[in-house]
């Protein structure tokens, strides 16, 4: 799993990347976590590509929203704050004001990964971009999230 740690941030942000998953046909329920966002040790945003579906964890259960094809390249864009997020797949809004898995005061880690054990699923990310979305009324801020 590759991780990007950031200084705690409590504004609007975006995570954008190109993504591909090649599911293991023998274990279709195993998949990938295209974008994880953490805050203070708690999962805030948990997105999934598994069981042939895009999904997210709403704090109680995984909610599936649309099919995902094994071996296809996708462009993902997640826009969040500290309560809800939107997920666009190839420019189509699939998750609109989806609730965070857990309420957080700020975010401090963006993660990308698969399950914790070897599962035979191949996952690829490219062109990863993490940005703060500045408040137009804050003229003193800086839009970099790098620690």
PDB file of C-alpha atoms in Angstrom:
ATOM      1  CA  UNK A   1       0.000   0.000   0.000  1.00  0.00           C
ATOM      2  CA  UNK A   2       1.350   3.430  -0.899  1.00  0.00           C
ATOM      3  CA  UNK A   3       0.470   6.330   1.381  1.00  0.00           C
ATOM      4  CA  UNK A   4       0.780  10.077   1.283  1.00  0.00           C
ATOM      5  CA  UNK A   5       0.708  11.707   4.719  1.00  0.00           C
ATOM      6  CA  UNK A   6      -0.282  15.348   4.915  1.00  0.00           C
ATOM      7  CA  UNK A   7      -0.455  17.920   7.671  1.00  0.00           C
ATOM      8  CA  UNK A   8      -3.948  18.038   9.243  1.00  0.00           C
ATOM      9  CA  UNK A   9      -6.276  19.902   6.897  1.00  0.00           C
ATOM     10  CA  UNK A  10      -9.898  20.856   7.513  1.00  0.00           C
ATOM     11  CA  UNK A  11     -10.953  22.455   4.246  1.00  0.00           C
ATOM     12  CA  UNK A  12     -12.147  21.233   0.889  1.00  0.00           C
ATOM     13  CA  UNK A  13      -9.735  18.969  -1.012  1.00  0.00           C
ATOM     14  CA  UNK A  14      -9.519  16.789  -4.102  1.00  0.00           C
ATOM     15  CA  UNK A  15      -7.784  13.526  -4.928  1.00  0.00           C
ATOM     16  CA  UNK A  16      -7.500  12.681  -8.602  1.00  0.00           C
ATOM     17  CA  UNK A  17      -5.900   9.680 -10.340  1.00  0.00           C
ATOM     18  CA  UNK A  18      -6.034   7.205 -13.167  1.00  0.00           C
ATOM     19  CA  UNK A  19      -6.964   3.736 -11.898  1.00  0.00           C
ATOM     20  CA  UNK A  20      -7.257   0.185 -13.146  1.00  0.00           C
ATOM     21  CA  UNK A  21      -8.160  -3.019 -11.313  1.00  0.00           C
ATOM     22  CA  UNK A  22      -7.795  -6.547 -12.678  1.00  0.00           C
ATOM     23  CA  UNK A  23      -9.944  -8.729 -10.436  1.00  0.00           C
ATOM     24  CA  UNK A  24      -8.830 -12.243  -9.496  1.00  0.00           C
ATOM     25  CA  UNK A  25     -11.593 -14.429 -11.029  1.00  0.00           C
ATOM     26  CA  UNK A  26     -11.145 -16.977  -8.225  1.00  0.00           C
ATOM     27  CA  UNK A  27     -11.745 -14.344  -5.522  1.00  0.00           C
ATOM     28  CA  UNK A  28     -14.124 -11.742  -7.037  1.00  0.00           C
ATOM     29  CA  UNK A  29     -15.088 -10.329  -3.633  1.00  0.00           C
ATOM     30  CA  UNK A  30     -11.489  -9.174  -3.163  1.00  0.00           C
ATOM     31  CA  UNK A  31     -10.770  -5.888  -4.830  1.00  0.00           C
ATOM     32  CA  UNK A  32      -9.138  -2.556  -4.268  1.00  0.00           C
ATOM     33  CA  UNK A  33      -9.498   0.609  -2.281  1.00  0.00           C
ATOM     34  CA  UNK A  34      -8.992   3.250  -4.967  1.00  0.00           C
ATOM     35  CA  UNK A  35      -9.038   6.133  -2.469  1.00  0.00           C
ATOM     36  CA  UNK A  36      -8.902   6.117   1.352  1.00  0.00           C
ATOM     37  CA  UNK A  37      -8.875   9.310   3.378  1.00  0.00           C
ATOM     38  CA  UNK A  38      -8.078   9.266   7.105  1.00  0.00           C
ATOM     39  CA  UNK A  39      -8.485  11.831   9.848  1.00  0.00           C
ATOM     40  CA  UNK A  40      -7.038  11.484  13.338  1.00  0.00           C
ATOM     41  CA  UNK A  41      -6.696   7.708  13.026  1.00  0.00           C
ATOM     42  CA  UNK A  42     -10.242   7.131  11.749  1.00  0.00           C
ATOM     43  CA  UNK A  43     -11.343   6.187   8.246  1.00  0.00           C
ATOM     44  CA  UNK A  44     -13.136   9.178   6.734  1.00  0.00           C
ATOM     45  CA  UNK A  45     -13.568   8.165   3.075  1.00  0.00           C
ATOM     46  CA  UNK A  46     -13.420   4.518   2.058  1.00  0.00           C
ATOM     47  CA  UNK A  47     -14.070   3.827  -1.622  1.00  0.00           C
ATOM     48  CA  UNK A  48     -14.045   0.327  -3.105  1.00  0.00           C
ATOM     49  CA  UNK A  49     -13.820  -1.486  -6.419  1.00  0.00           C
ATOM     50  CA  UNK A  50     -14.954  -5.018  -5.569  1.00  0.00           C
ATOM     51  CA  UNK A  51     -17.535  -7.615  -6.546  1.00  0.00           C
ATOM     52  CA  UNK A  52     -17.578  -5.889  -9.952  1.00  0.00           C
ATOM     53  CA  UNK A  53     -18.969  -2.705  -8.374  1.00  0.00           C
ATOM     54  CA  UNK A  54     -17.872   0.773  -7.288  1.00  0.00           C
ATOM     55  CA  UNK A  55     -18.805   1.360  -3.684  1.00  0.00           C
ATOM     56  CA  UNK A  56     -18.124   3.258  -0.475  1.00  0.00           C
ATOM     57  CA  UNK A  57     -18.538   2.635   3.249  1.00  0.00           C
ATOM     58  CA  UNK A  58     -21.198   4.898   4.757  1.00  0.00           C
ATOM     59  CA  UNK A  59     -20.276   4.158   8.381  1.00  0.00           C
ATOM     60  CA  UNK A  60     -22.591   1.162   8.665  1.00  0.00           C
ATOM     61  CA  UNK A  61     -22.206  -0.824   5.450  1.00  0.00           C
ATOM     62  CA  UNK A  62     -20.738  -0.869   1.956  1.00  0.00           C
ATOM     63  CA  UNK A  63     -23.038   0.869  -0.525  1.00  0.00           C
ATOM     64  CA  UNK A  64     -22.610  -0.221  -4.150  1.00  0.00           C
ATOM     65  CA  UNK A  65     -23.392   2.394  -6.780  1.00  0.00           C
ATOM     66  CA  UNK A  66     -22.319   1.231 -10.277  1.00  0.00           C
ATOM     67  CA  UNK A  67     -20.502  -1.546 -12.150  1.00  0.00           C
ATOM     68  CA  UNK A  68     -16.710  -1.535 -12.541  1.00  0.00           C
ATOM     69  CA  UNK A  69     -15.020  -3.529 -15.317  1.00  0.00           C
ATOM     70  CA  UNK A  70     -11.907  -5.562 -14.695  1.00  0.00           C
ATOM     71  CA  UNK A  71      -8.988  -4.374 -16.856  1.00  0.00           C
ATOM     72  CA  UNK A  72     -10.531  -1.045 -17.840  1.00  0.00           C
ATOM     73  CA  UNK A  73      -8.736   2.260 -17.224  1.00  0.00           C
ATOM     74  CA  UNK A  74     -10.727   4.837 -15.245  1.00  0.00           C
ATOM     75  CA  UNK A  75     -10.139   8.450 -14.218  1.00  0.00           C
ATOM     76  CA  UNK A  76     -11.209   9.079 -10.613  1.00  0.00           C
ATOM     77  CA  UNK A  77     -11.797  12.404  -8.904  1.00  0.00           C
ATOM     78  CA  UNK A  78     -12.841  12.625  -5.265  1.00  0.00           C
ATOM     79  CA  UNK A  79     -13.822  15.991  -3.780  1.00  0.00           C
ATOM     80  CA  UNK A  80     -14.315  16.110  -0.019  1.00  0.00           C
ATOM     81  CA  UNK A  81     -14.438  18.314   3.036  1.00  0.00           C
ATOM     82  CA  UNK A  82     -14.905  16.959   6.563  1.00  0.00           C
ATOM     83  CA  UNK A  83     -18.465  15.624   6.295  1.00  0.00           C
ATOM     84  CA  UNK A  84     -19.233  14.379   2.780  1.00  0.00           C
ATOM     85  CA  UNK A  85     -17.577  13.625  -0.525  1.00  0.00           C
ATOM     86  CA  UNK A  86     -18.321  13.300  -4.230  1.00  0.00           C
ATOM     87  CA  UNK A  87     -16.708  10.687  -6.456  1.00  0.00           C
ATOM     88  CA  UNK A  88     -16.538  11.127 -10.207  1.00  0.00           C
ATOM     89  CA  UNK A  89     -15.582   8.201 -12.436  1.00  0.00           C
ATOM     90  CA  UNK A  90     -14.654   9.251 -15.961  1.00  0.00           C
ATOM     91  CA  UNK A  91     -16.396  12.567 -15.318  1.00  0.00           C
ATOM     92  CA  UNK A  92     -19.677  10.952 -14.187  1.00  0.00           C
ATOM     93  CA  UNK A  93     -20.813  11.710 -10.630  1.00  0.00           C
ATOM     94  CA  UNK A  94     -21.352   8.322  -8.923  1.00  0.00           C
ATOM     95  CA  UNK A  95     -21.299   9.337  -5.271  1.00  0.00           C
ATOM     96  CA  UNK A  96     -22.971  12.662  -4.489  1.00  0.00           C
ATOM     97  CA  UNK A  97     -22.632  14.067  -0.957  1.00  0.00           C
ATOM     98  CA  UNK A  98     -21.787  10.567   0.272  1.00  0.00           C
ATOM     99  CA  UNK A  99     -21.326  10.553   4.054  1.00  0.00           C
ATOM    100  CA  UNK A 100     -17.922  10.001   5.582  1.00  0.00           C
ATOM    101  CA  UNK A 101     -17.401   6.588   7.148  1.00  0.00           C
ATOM    102  CA  UNK A 102     -16.533   8.375  10.416  1.00  0.00           C
ATOM    103  CA  UNK A 103     -16.836  12.036  11.320  1.00  0.00           C
ATOM    104  CA  UNK A 104     -13.430  13.721  11.455  1.00  0.00           C
ATOM    105  CA  UNK A 105     -12.260  17.224  12.357  1.00  0.00           C
ATOM    106  CA  UNK A 106      -9.544  17.213   9.686  1.00  0.00           C
ATOM    107  CA  UNK A 107      -7.848  14.849   7.245  1.00  0.00           C
ATOM    108  CA  UNK A 108      -4.211  13.837   7.614  1.00  0.00           C
ATOM    109  CA  UNK A 109      -3.613  10.870   5.325  1.00  0.00           C
ATOM    110  CA  UNK A 110      -4.548   9.851   1.791  1.00  0.00           C
ATOM    111  CA  UNK A 111      -4.031   6.154   1.029  1.00  0.00           C
ATOM    112  CA  UNK A 112      -4.360   3.809  -1.938  1.00  0.00           C
ATOM    113  CA  UNK A 113      -4.298   0.037  -1.687  1.00  0.00           C
ATOM    114  CA  UNK A 114      -5.653  -3.481  -1.837  1.00  0.00           C
ATOM    115  CA  UNK A 115      -6.449  -5.994   0.868  1.00  0.00           C
ATOM    116  CA  UNK A 116      -3.844  -6.805   3.499  1.00  0.00           C
ATOM    117  CA  UNK A 117      -2.958 -10.252   2.135  1.00  0.00           C
ATOM    118  CA  UNK A 118      -1.897 -11.411  -1.335  1.00  0.00           C
ATOM    119  CA  UNK A 119      -5.196 -11.720  -3.188  1.00  0.00           C
ATOM    120  CA  UNK A 120      -4.163 -12.047  -6.820  1.00  0.00           C
ATOM    121  CA  UNK A 121      -5.896  -8.822  -7.808  1.00  0.00           C
ATOM    122  CA  UNK A 122      -3.742  -6.389  -9.792  1.00  0.00           C
ATOM    123  CA  UNK A 123      -4.230  -2.685  -9.165  1.00  0.00           C
ATOM    124  CA  UNK A 124      -2.626   0.278 -10.924  1.00  0.00           C
ATOM    125  CA  UNK A 125      -2.636   4.010 -10.133  1.00  0.00           C
ATOM    126  CA  UNK A 126      -1.097   6.765 -12.233  1.00  0.00           C
ATOM    127  CA  UNK A 127      -1.137  10.565 -12.393  1.00  0.00           C
ATOM    128  CA  UNK A 128      -2.067  10.943  -8.710  1.00  0.00           C
ATOM    129  CA  UNK A 129      -2.831  14.535  -7.730  1.00  0.00           C
ATOM    130  CA  UNK A 130      -3.807  15.708  -4.232  1.00  0.00           C
ATOM    131  CA  UNK A 131      -4.884  19.334  -3.813  1.00  0.00           C
ATOM    132  CA  UNK A 132      -6.439  21.699  -1.344  1.00  0.00           C
ATOM    133  CA  UNK A 133      -9.333  23.633  -2.813  1.00  0.00           C
ATOM    134  CA  UNK A 134      -8.790  27.127  -1.432  1.00  0.00           C
ATOM    135  CA  UNK A 135     -11.542  29.080   0.216  1.00  0.00           C
ATOM    136  CA  UNK A 136     -12.040  32.091  -2.071  1.00  0.00           C
ATOM    137  CA  UNK A 137     -12.324  34.310   1.031  1.00  0.00           C
ATOM    138  CA  UNK A 138      -8.978  33.165   2.505  1.00  0.00           C
ATOM    139  CA  UNK A 139      -6.268  35.217   0.819  1.00  0.00           C
ATOM    140  CA  UNK A 140      -3.561  34.185   3.298  1.00  0.00           C
ATOM    141  CA  UNK A 141      -3.685  30.410   2.786  1.00  0.00           C
ATOM    142  CA  UNK A 142      -1.570  28.079   0.758  1.00  0.00           C
ATOM    143  CA  UNK A 143      -3.067  25.315  -1.392  1.00  0.00           C
ATOM    144  CA  UNK A 144      -0.321  22.723  -0.805  1.00  0.00           C
ATOM    145  CA  UNK A 145      -1.172  19.768   1.436  1.00  0.00           C
ATOM    146  CA  UNK A 146       2.344  18.341   1.519  1.00  0.00           C
ATOM    147  CA  UNK A 147       3.789  17.979   4.980  1.00  0.00           C
TER     148      UNK A 147
END
